[in-house]
Amino acid sequence: MTPPPEDGGHDHEHDHDQDHDTNEQETENVTTDSSSRGDVAQFSVPEMDCPSCAGKVENSVQKLDGVETIDPQVTTGTLSVSYEGDQTSLDEIAERVEKAGYTVEDRAERTASFAVPDMDCASCAGKVENALDDVPGIRSYETRPTTGEVVATYDDATTSSEVVAAIEGAGYDVTDSPADETDAAASATEERESVWRSSRAIKTWISGGFVALGLLFEFFLTSQNVLVAELVGRELLAADILFLVAVGVAGQIIFRNGYYSALNRNLDIDLLMSIAISGAIIASLVFGEALYFEAATLAFLFSIAELLERYSMDRARNSLQELMDLSPDEATVKRDGEEVTVPVDDVTVGDIVVVRPGEKIPMDGEVLDGESAVNQAPITGESVPVDKTPGDEVYAGTINEQGYLEIEVTSEAGDNTLSRIVQMVEDAQSNKTEREQFVNRFSSYYTPIVVGFAVLVAGVPPLVLGASWPTFIVYGLTLLVLACPCAFVISTPVSVVSGITSAAKNGVLIKGGNHLEAMGAVEAIAMDKTGTITKGELTVTDVVPLNDNSEDDVLRCARGLELRSEHPIGDAIVEYAEEIDIGAPTVDDFESVTGKGVEASLDGKKHYAGKPGFFSELGFNLEHVHATTDGGIVTTKSRQMCERNDCLDLLEGTVPDLQSEGKTVVLVGTEDEIEGVIAVADEIRPGAKQAIQQLHDLGVEQIVMLTGDNERTARAIAEQVGVDEYRAELLPDEKVEAIKELDEQHDGVAMIGDGVNDAPALATATVGIAMGAAGTDTALETADIALMSDDLSKLPYLYELSHDANSVIQQNIWTSLGAKAVLALGVPFGFVPIWMAVLVGDAGMTLGVTGNAMRLSRITPAEIDTDEVAP
């Protein structure tokens, strides 16, 4: 991106902090081209601080014609309005807000996205940026050649038509939407093929035909290569005319783009190639040494190079287009007792959407009726379909595999989970990586230096050493071809786009190239316990029957005792008993004994459930309890815990053994005997141990578990999953201190947590990763990276992808730069012909870096062992 003008008129730099604090808010609801689907304005309304206030403002603004969407955000006191600029204005919107009784403090800013599909390289973006610099009122802008978009923020004195005019003044058309860049946007293959059937491609092939004919006359039909005309005293043979025609056919677009480059003061490849081709023709006429073949070769080969570059860029763009295509265009909605098919944009919150087997779910919502397995892989990356029943949440873009579903819509089309993912992936290009910033700085010096070198090579040897002018002019022209660092500049963003879109399709949302780069370099990972390593839900893990009771007997009594308890442990026992269809006895005289347990009459008999200490107070001898036998044979669980195969020492053996595994122990019994032992624990996620081992194998130096849980439980979990270290009984601020300490010991630390409770630690870490963020606004907005499902296998995948992305970026940068340097140094010695400079230095390297970046899409999450059971 070009640096801001010296007068400080515009701030065009987008660092991480700025994006997070301001730019993200400004573009949050902008997903369309302002020239076709409305501008978006944001107003500061600090007095709008409650839902009631927001309702009044929304109702007032809705009365205006041309208003499309209204988003009052009471937590920030801001109002975002999407509207048609030809039907209403910012002043009218502000007046409606004030008529609702609220003061507007800022009404002078709006942000819009413009689709510029032909802006597909760094030099194209440079022309557009220079053109936007001249538009008064533009506060900031961002060009995205990898997606063909320009996002601009401008004040009320500037209209969207002025922005469009500036972009078109740079030589690029603004279309209705990014999808319109080709006539075959629905098919990735057809999109790429359309490049070779475009008008430029046709002109290129015609130009190639004339070059071939010229070569035929030049070298084979020499007797027919006769004088055809004279120009400024120079003879033009048939071959020369054919070469000039080739230049005229292929050079139209080159000279046109070169004109716009000169007009916008951008020393890019189009301007350099225009100078090179013109220079070859002028040198032919001035020195009498025919360089028409060189001029024609430049025009023809550069056109091929541009087609190849567009082809490779389409490959990168299609990876994002696949995300956009996940959501269907239409939905079947129940209205007035009938099913009608409507565009998804016409579906509103509260509508009932019908989804049949095999269809995509069009909107975020909640299942009202029906049961089915839903393939959530497009959103969460889960490989196994998830069963959905009434009350369950579903996401737009997921696929209904089996049954019939009726879904109540819970979010607008532009605000569903899939839309937010697509928007964030698009916005992720704003956060430049350190390497990308280096490339941009370096490229601003590279081109002028090489151009200067070209002038010296073309002029000094003939003037000083008496060398051949034609020979060294060709050398100078060749260096001009090598002066544009297109492949070098695009090497990082195309890798970032490939990595981020690939991650999104596998259920990992990375909110910027800087986070992708940082994640690949971290040496330590801190992990929250509850909800991350464990499921965050208590469940029964062990049932040990005693005194000739069966497991069912123990669970039946426990269910009755805990049925009226509000304690999470009691809820876990009741839920487990219900799952295995254990009935409940008649319960009377229930009483909770605070801090100890519960008591009640079950079928008329007094029963107790609670801590071991509670039963000690009731007078039970916990050191000698008879184990349950089955026909004289001790049950398996009893045998494992009973030293003499007929009794158990609960106090010194069974209870401590279970507690050492991080489990909470509940005893169940009557006034006469202890009926059994139930152990409850927060289960470790399947695959947690495997994921941590994979992280170690990938090179993570230290993995630390941070938890507010007690020392005993933390130690047990840590031993089971294989972390290097654990820290227990931590308050939120102590987790922050732990992150800082790890950061001092290692070169970067990532923190993974639930995205809400661990927010301070997530913010402090080099990279903050939210766990299970699908459908969770807070996690999506606050984390640097979000794992959309509760699948820890995505963590080693994320680390591997980020690490490989860093390697690919380095490979692309140094290979493209090295290739340019080697070619440039070889030119003065005659080792590099002009065709090699075009095909290798420009087209070849562009294809090379793009193809290398596309390799990132081959990385997929490893399958985890879902049957893995923690000891």
PDB file of C-alpha atoms in Angstrom, residues 102-323:
ATOM      1  CA  TYR A 102     -31.369  11.432  20.641  1.00  0.00           C
ATOM      2  CA  THR A 103     -28.386  13.607  19.795  1.00  0.00           C
ATOM      3  CA  VAL A 104     -26.109  12.628  16.919  1.00  0.00           C
ATOM      4  CA  GLU A 105     -22.525  13.529  17.682  1.00  0.00           C
ATOM      5  CA  ASP A 106     -20.892  12.255  14.482  1.00  0.00           C
ATOM      6  CA  ARG A 107     -22.587  11.966  11.115  1.00  0.00           C
ATOM      7  CA  ALA A 108     -19.713  12.608   8.777  1.00  0.00           C
ATOM      8  CA  GLU A 109     -18.395   9.181   7.916  1.00  0.00           C
ATOM      9  CA  ARG A 110     -19.430   6.157   5.873  1.00  0.00           C
ATOM     10  CA  THR A 111     -17.718   3.091   4.494  1.00  0.00           C
ATOM     11  CA  ALA A 112     -18.452   1.179   1.324  1.00  0.00           C
ATOM     12  CA  SER A 113     -16.964  -1.723  -0.591  1.00  0.00           C
ATOM     13  CA  PHE A 114     -16.474  -1.501  -4.360  1.00  0.00           C
ATOM     14  CA  ALA A 115     -15.986  -4.542  -6.574  1.00  0.00           C
ATOM     15  CA  VAL A 116     -13.076  -4.003  -8.977  1.00  0.00           C
ATOM     16  CA  PRO A 117     -12.465  -7.465 -10.472  1.00  0.00           C
ATOM     17  CA  ASP A 118      -9.811  -6.309 -12.964  1.00  0.00           C
ATOM     18  CA  MET A 119      -7.643  -4.978 -10.121  1.00  0.00           C
ATOM     19  CA  ASP A 120      -5.790  -8.251  -9.701  1.00  0.00           C
ATOM     20  CA  CYS A 121      -2.168  -7.337  -9.021  1.00  0.00           C
ATOM     21  CA  ALA A 122      -0.051  -5.016  -6.906  1.00  0.00           C
ATOM     22  CA  SER A 123       0.568  -2.562  -9.752  1.00  0.00           C
ATOM     23  CA  CYS A 124      -3.178  -2.377 -10.455  1.00  0.00           C
ATOM     24  CA  ALA A 125      -3.785  -1.606  -6.795  1.00  0.00           C
ATOM     25  CA  GLY A 126      -1.093   1.077  -6.904  1.00  0.00           C
ATOM     26  CA  LYS A 127      -2.885   2.930  -9.699  1.00  0.00           C
ATOM     27  CA  VAL A 128      -6.185   2.812  -7.823  1.00  0.00           C
ATOM     28  CA  GLU A 129      -4.547   4.010  -4.607  1.00  0.00           C
ATOM     29  CA  ASN A 130      -2.902   6.956  -6.338  1.00  0.00           C
ATOM     30  CA  ALA A 131      -6.243   7.860  -7.914  1.00  0.00           C
ATOM     31  CA  LEU A 132      -8.033   7.730  -4.543  1.00  0.00           C
ATOM     32  CA  ASP A 133      -5.351   9.967  -3.026  1.00  0.00           C
ATOM     33  CA  ASP A 134      -6.682  12.781  -5.191  1.00  0.00           C
ATOM     34  CA  VAL A 135     -10.296  12.444  -3.976  1.00  0.00           C
ATOM     35  CA  PRO A 136     -10.985  15.006  -1.234  1.00  0.00           C
ATOM     36  CA  GLY A 137     -12.907  13.631   1.722  1.00  0.00           C
ATOM     37  CA  ILE A 138     -11.586  10.066   1.612  1.00  0.00           C
ATOM     38  CA  ARG A 139     -10.406   9.287   5.137  1.00  0.00           C
ATOM     39  CA  SER A 140      -8.975   5.848   4.506  1.00  0.00           C
ATOM     40  CA  TYR A 141      -9.033   3.132   1.910  1.00  0.00           C
ATOM     41  CA  GLU A 142      -7.855  -0.397   1.389  1.00  0.00           C
ATOM     42  CA  THR A 143      -7.212  -2.165  -1.894  1.00  0.00           C
ATOM     43  CA  ARG A 144      -7.562  -5.951  -1.994  1.00  0.00           C
ATOM     44  CA  PRO A 145      -6.202  -7.273  -5.295  1.00  0.00           C
ATOM     45  CA  THR A 146      -6.532 -10.856  -4.096  1.00  0.00           C
ATOM     46  CA  THR A 147     -10.328 -10.433  -3.945  1.00  0.00           C
ATOM     47  CA  GLY A 148     -10.759  -7.543  -6.381  1.00  0.00           C
ATOM     48  CA  GLU A 149     -12.237  -5.125  -3.861  1.00  0.00           C
ATOM     49  CA  VAL A 150     -11.681  -1.580  -2.670  1.00  0.00           C
ATOM     50  CA  VAL A 151     -12.990  -0.569   0.757  1.00  0.00           C
ATOM     51  CA  ALA A 152     -13.154   3.191   1.261  1.00  0.00           C
ATOM     52  CA  THR A 153     -14.214   5.357   4.195  1.00  0.00           C
ATOM     53  CA  TYR A 154     -15.193   8.912   3.290  1.00  0.00           C
ATOM     54  CA  ASP A 155     -17.006  11.905   4.752  1.00  0.00           C
ATOM     55  CA  ASP A 156     -20.409  13.344   3.947  1.00  0.00           C
ATOM     56  CA  ALA A 157     -18.985  15.803   1.428  1.00  0.00           C
ATOM     57  CA  THR A 158     -17.907  12.903  -0.783  1.00  0.00           C
ATOM     58  CA  THR A 159     -20.301  10.687  -2.716  1.00  0.00           C
ATOM     59  CA  SER A 160     -19.888   7.085  -3.755  1.00  0.00           C
ATOM     60  CA  SER A 161     -20.040   8.177  -7.393  1.00  0.00           C
ATOM     61  CA  GLU A 162     -16.900  10.259  -6.855  1.00  0.00           C
ATOM     62  CA  VAL A 163     -15.104   7.206  -5.485  1.00  0.00           C
ATOM     63  CA  VAL A 164     -16.306   5.135  -8.438  1.00  0.00           C
ATOM     64  CA  ALA A 165     -15.147   7.869 -10.833  1.00  0.00           C
ATOM     65  CA  ALA A 166     -11.689   7.870  -9.252  1.00  0.00           C
ATOM     66  CA  ILE A 167     -11.366   4.100  -9.567  1.00  0.00           C
ATOM     67  CA  GLU A 168     -12.552   4.181 -13.169  1.00  0.00           C
ATOM     68  CA  GLY A 169     -10.176   7.076 -13.760  1.00  0.00           C
ATOM     69  CA  ALA A 170      -7.382   4.680 -12.878  1.00  0.00           C
ATOM     70  CA  GLY A 171      -8.547   2.435 -15.710  1.00  0.00           C
ATOM     71  CA  TYR A 172     -10.673  -0.125 -13.869  1.00  0.00           C
ATOM     72  CA  ASP A 173     -14.403  -0.787 -14.057  1.00  0.00           C
ATOM     73  CA  VAL A 174     -16.498  -0.988 -10.887  1.00  0.00           C
ATOM     74  CA  THR A 175     -18.985  -3.851 -11.185  1.00  0.00           C
ATOM     75  CA  ASP A 176     -22.128  -4.702  -9.266  1.00  0.00           C
ATOM     76  CA  SER A 177     -20.471  -7.422  -7.179  1.00  0.00           C
ATOM     77  CA  PRO A 178     -17.297  -9.452  -6.971  1.00  0.00           C
ATOM     78  CA  ALA A 179     -19.178 -12.406  -8.404  1.00  0.00           C
ATOM     79  CA  ASP A 180     -19.702 -10.507 -11.663  1.00  0.00           C
ATOM     80  CA  GLU A 181     -16.021 -10.509 -12.619  1.00  0.00           C
ATOM     81  CA  THR A 182     -16.730 -13.350 -15.077  1.00  0.00           C
ATOM     82  CA  ASP A 183     -19.822 -14.694 -16.759  1.00  0.00           C
ATOM     83  CA  ALA A 184     -19.219 -18.086 -15.197  1.00  0.00           C
ATOM     84  CA  ALA A 185     -18.828 -17.242 -11.530  1.00  0.00           C
ATOM     85  CA  ALA A 186     -20.753 -20.301 -10.456  1.00  0.00           C
ATOM     86  CA  SER A 187     -18.027 -22.659 -11.590  1.00  0.00           C
ATOM     87  CA  ALA A 188     -14.394 -22.336 -10.546  1.00  0.00           C
ATOM     88  CA  THR A 189     -13.258 -24.233 -13.623  1.00  0.00           C
ATOM     89  CA  GLU A 190     -15.354 -22.103 -15.953  1.00  0.00           C
ATOM     90  CA  GLU A 191     -14.014 -18.938 -14.304  1.00  0.00           C
ATOM     91  CA  ARG A 192     -10.439 -19.946 -14.996  1.00  0.00           C
ATOM     92  CA  GLU A 193     -11.252 -21.063 -18.526  1.00  0.00           C
ATOM     93  CA  SER A 194     -12.938 -17.705 -19.240  1.00  0.00           C
ATOM     94  CA  VAL A 195      -9.552 -15.992 -18.915  1.00  0.00           C
ATOM     95  CA  TRP A 196      -8.416 -17.816 -22.044  1.00  0.00           C
ATOM     96  CA  ARG A 197     -11.591 -16.836 -23.919  1.00  0.00           C
ATOM     97  CA  SER A 198     -11.560 -13.145 -22.963  1.00  0.00           C
ATOM     98  CA  SER A 199     -11.129 -10.343 -25.452  1.00  0.00           C
ATOM     99  CA  ARG A 200      -7.553  -9.846 -24.295  1.00  0.00           C
ATOM    100  CA  ALA A 201      -6.834 -13.521 -24.848  1.00  0.00           C
ATOM    101  CA  ILE A 202      -8.255 -13.344 -28.366  1.00  0.00           C
ATOM    102  CA  LYS A 203      -6.086 -10.312 -29.171  1.00  0.00           C
ATOM    103  CA  THR A 204      -3.092 -12.115 -27.700  1.00  0.00           C
ATOM    104  CA  TRP A 205      -3.618 -15.138 -29.947  1.00  0.00           C
ATOM    105  CA  ILE A 206      -4.046 -12.909 -32.995  1.00  0.00           C
ATOM    106  CA  SER A 207      -0.879 -11.055 -32.036  1.00  0.00           C
ATOM    107  CA  GLY A 208       0.920 -14.379 -31.673  1.00  0.00           C
ATOM    108  CA  GLY A 209      -0.193 -15.317 -35.166  1.00  0.00           C
ATOM    109  CA  PHE A 210       1.358 -12.163 -36.629  1.00  0.00           C
ATOM    110  CA  VAL A 211       4.578 -12.792 -34.657  1.00  0.00           C
ATOM    111  CA  ALA A 212       4.720 -16.304 -36.135  1.00  0.00           C
ATOM    112  CA  LEU A 213       4.147 -14.969 -39.650  1.00  0.00           C
ATOM    113  CA  GLY A 214       6.842 -12.359 -39.120  1.00  0.00           C
ATOM    114  CA  LEU A 215       9.291 -15.029 -38.028  1.00  0.00           C
ATOM    115  CA  LEU A 216       8.337 -17.077 -41.097  1.00  0.00           C
ATOM    116  CA  PHE A 217       9.216 -14.197 -43.431  1.00  0.00           C
ATOM    117  CA  GLU A 218      12.276 -13.210 -41.380  1.00  0.00           C
ATOM    118  CA  PHE A 219      13.987 -16.603 -41.349  1.00  0.00           C
ATOM    119  CA  PHE A 220      12.318 -18.955 -43.843  1.00  0.00           C
ATOM    120  CA  LEU A 221      10.632 -16.984 -46.629  1.00  0.00           C
ATOM    121  CA  THR A 222      13.487 -14.517 -46.941  1.00  0.00           C
ATOM    122  CA  SER A 223      12.927 -14.023 -50.661  1.00  0.00           C
ATOM    123  CA  GLN A 224       9.372 -12.890 -49.980  1.00  0.00           C
ATOM    124  CA  ASN A 225      10.475 -10.556 -47.154  1.00  0.00           C
ATOM    125  CA  VAL A 226      10.381  -7.563 -49.473  1.00  0.00           C
ATOM    126  CA  LEU A 227      10.308  -3.829 -48.857  1.00  0.00           C
ATOM    127  CA  VAL A 228       6.781  -2.721 -48.097  1.00  0.00           C
ATOM    128  CA  ALA A 229       7.099   0.871 -46.937  1.00  0.00           C
ATOM    129  CA  GLU A 230       9.392   3.569 -45.604  1.00  0.00           C
ATOM    130  CA  LEU A 231       8.988   5.556 -42.378  1.00  0.00           C
ATOM    131  CA  VAL A 232      11.175   8.560 -41.464  1.00  0.00           C
ATOM    132  CA  GLY A 233      13.734   7.277 -43.910  1.00  0.00           C
ATOM    133  CA  ARG A 234      13.803   3.732 -42.557  1.00  0.00           C
ATOM    134  CA  GLU A 235      12.850   0.712 -44.647  1.00  0.00           C
ATOM    135  CA  LEU A 236      10.044  -1.508 -43.406  1.00  0.00           C
ATOM    136  CA  LEU A 237      10.101  -5.065 -44.715  1.00  0.00           C
ATOM    137  CA  ALA A 238       7.139  -7.459 -44.703  1.00  0.00           C
ATOM    138  CA  ALA A 239       8.328  -9.072 -41.478  1.00  0.00           C
ATOM    139  CA  ASP A 240       8.698  -5.664 -39.842  1.00  0.00           C
ATOM    140  CA  ILE A 241       5.134  -4.767 -40.780  1.00  0.00           C
ATOM    141  CA  LEU A 242       3.846  -8.054 -39.372  1.00  0.00           C
ATOM    142  CA  PHE A 243       5.729  -7.424 -36.126  1.00  0.00           C
ATOM    143  CA  LEU A 244       4.274  -3.908 -35.887  1.00  0.00           C
ATOM    144  CA  VAL A 245       0.769  -5.282 -36.450  1.00  0.00           C
ATOM    145  CA  ALA A 246       1.417  -7.755 -33.634  1.00  0.00           C
ATOM    146  CA  VAL A 247       2.424  -4.842 -31.415  1.00  0.00           C
ATOM    147  CA  GLY A 248      -0.704  -2.930 -32.387  1.00  0.00           C
ATOM    148  CA  VAL A 249      -3.041  -5.829 -31.609  1.00  0.00           C
ATOM    149  CA  ALA A 250      -1.561  -6.969 -28.285  1.00  0.00           C
ATOM    150  CA  GLY A 251      -0.285  -3.565 -27.250  1.00  0.00           C
ATOM    151  CA  GLN A 252      -3.643  -1.791 -27.139  1.00  0.00           C
ATOM    152  CA  ILE A 253      -4.388  -2.810 -23.565  1.00  0.00           C
ATOM    153  CA  ILE A 254      -0.728  -2.450 -22.530  1.00  0.00           C
ATOM    154  CA  PHE A 255      -0.519   1.144 -23.748  1.00  0.00           C
ATOM    155  CA  ARG A 256      -3.953   1.929 -22.324  1.00  0.00           C
ATOM    156  CA  ASN A 257      -2.925   0.681 -18.880  1.00  0.00           C
ATOM    157  CA  GLY A 258       0.434   2.391 -19.228  1.00  0.00           C
ATOM    158  CA  TYR A 259      -1.372   5.659 -19.927  1.00  0.00           C
ATOM    159  CA  TYR A 260      -3.401   5.327 -16.723  1.00  0.00           C
ATOM    160  CA  SER A 261      -0.240   4.431 -14.809  1.00  0.00           C
ATOM    161  CA  ALA A 262       1.444   7.604 -16.016  1.00  0.00           C
ATOM    162  CA  LEU A 263      -1.696   9.610 -15.319  1.00  0.00           C
ATOM    163  CA  ASN A 264      -1.767   8.321 -11.739  1.00  0.00           C
ATOM    164  CA  ARG A 265       2.002   8.628 -11.226  1.00  0.00           C
ATOM    165  CA  ASN A 266       2.489   4.886 -10.700  1.00  0.00           C
ATOM    166  CA  LEU A 267       5.725   3.350 -11.969  1.00  0.00           C
ATOM    167  CA  ASP A 268       4.321  -0.140 -12.505  1.00  0.00           C
ATOM    168  CA  ILE A 269       4.712  -2.985 -14.982  1.00  0.00           C
ATOM    169  CA  ASP A 270       2.178  -1.518 -17.439  1.00  0.00           C
ATOM    170  CA  LEU A 271       4.086   1.760 -17.695  1.00  0.00           C
ATOM    171  CA  LEU A 272       7.448   0.013 -17.827  1.00  0.00           C
ATOM    172  CA  MET A 273       6.294  -2.357 -20.586  1.00  0.00           C
ATOM    173  CA  SER A 274       4.809   0.552 -22.543  1.00  0.00           C
ATOM    174  CA  ILE A 275       8.172   2.342 -22.322  1.00  0.00           C
ATOM    175  CA  ALA A 276      10.031  -0.826 -23.285  1.00  0.00           C
ATOM    176  CA  ILE A 277       7.881  -1.545 -26.362  1.00  0.00           C
ATOM    177  CA  SER A 278       7.922   2.107 -27.453  1.00  0.00           C
ATOM    178  CA  GLY A 279      11.659   2.247 -26.834  1.00  0.00           C
ATOM    179  CA  ALA A 280      12.280  -0.747 -29.080  1.00  0.00           C
ATOM    180  CA  ILE A 281      10.290   0.818 -31.933  1.00  0.00           C
ATOM    181  CA  ILE A 282      11.861   4.271 -31.496  1.00  0.00           C
ATOM    182  CA  ALA A 283      15.355   2.747 -31.337  1.00  0.00           C
ATOM    183  CA  SER A 284      14.617   0.904 -34.593  1.00  0.00           C
ATOM    184  CA  LEU A 285      13.681   4.112 -36.325  1.00  0.00           C
ATOM    185  CA  VAL A 286      16.521   6.164 -34.805  1.00  0.00           C
ATOM    186  CA  PHE A 287      19.441   3.732 -35.108  1.00  0.00           C
ATOM    187  CA  GLY A 288      18.285   1.756 -38.102  1.00  0.00           C
ATOM    188  CA  GLU A 289      18.788  -1.537 -36.257  1.00  0.00           C
ATOM    189  CA  ALA A 290      15.454  -3.333 -36.535  1.00  0.00           C
ATOM    190  CA  LEU A 291      14.126  -4.149 -33.053  1.00  0.00           C
ATOM    191  CA  TYR A 292      10.581  -4.735 -34.286  1.00  0.00           C
ATOM    192  CA  PHE A 293      10.824  -8.423 -33.405  1.00  0.00           C
ATOM    193  CA  GLU A 294      11.810  -7.514 -29.828  1.00  0.00           C
ATOM    194  CA  ALA A 295       8.879  -5.083 -29.572  1.00  0.00           C
ATOM    195  CA  ALA A 296       6.424  -7.663 -30.899  1.00  0.00           C
ATOM    196  CA  THR A 297       7.839 -10.329 -28.612  1.00  0.00           C
ATOM    197  CA  LEU A 298       7.457  -8.040 -25.619  1.00  0.00           C
ATOM    198  CA  ALA A 299       3.830  -7.218 -26.463  1.00  0.00           C
ATOM    199  CA  PHE A 300       2.870 -10.847 -27.166  1.00  0.00           C
ATOM    200  CA  LEU A 301       4.697 -12.478 -24.263  1.00  0.00           C
ATOM    201  CA  PHE A 302       3.658  -9.822 -21.767  1.00  0.00           C
ATOM    202  CA  SER A 303       0.027 -10.337 -22.773  1.00  0.00           C
ATOM    203  CA  ILE A 304       0.467 -14.049 -22.126  1.00  0.00           C
ATOM    204  CA  ALA A 305       2.081 -13.200 -18.783  1.00  0.00           C
ATOM    205  CA  GLU A 306      -0.899 -11.047 -17.843  1.00  0.00           C
ATOM    206  CA  LEU A 307      -3.318 -13.830 -18.781  1.00  0.00           C
ATOM    207  CA  LEU A 308      -1.328 -16.299 -16.675  1.00  0.00           C
ATOM    208  CA  GLU A 309      -1.323 -13.875 -13.769  1.00  0.00           C
ATOM    209  CA  ARG A 310      -5.086 -13.413 -14.033  1.00  0.00           C
ATOM    210  CA  TYR A 311      -5.512 -17.187 -14.198  1.00  0.00           C
ATOM    211  CA  SER A 312      -3.416 -17.693 -11.065  1.00  0.00           C
ATOM    212  CA  MET A 313      -5.226 -14.892  -9.240  1.00  0.00           C
ATOM    213  CA  ASP A 314      -8.570 -16.487 -10.108  1.00  0.00           C
ATOM    214  CA  ARG A 315      -7.357 -19.634  -8.396  1.00  0.00           C
ATOM    215  CA  ALA A 316      -6.730 -17.657  -5.221  1.00  0.00           C
ATOM    216  CA  ARG A 317     -10.040 -15.821  -5.488  1.00  0.00           C
ATOM    217  CA  ASN A 318     -11.991 -19.018  -6.040  1.00  0.00           C
ATOM    218  CA  SER A 319     -10.918 -20.309  -2.639  1.00  0.00           C
ATOM    219  CA  LEU A 320     -12.842 -17.418  -1.069  1.00  0.00           C
ATOM    220  CA  GLN A 321     -15.695 -17.697  -3.585  1.00  0.00           C
ATOM    221  CA  GLU A 322     -16.246 -21.274  -2.390  1.00  0.00           C
ATOM    222  CA  LEU A 323     -17.025 -19.888   1.060  1.00  0.00           C
TER     223      LEU A 323
END
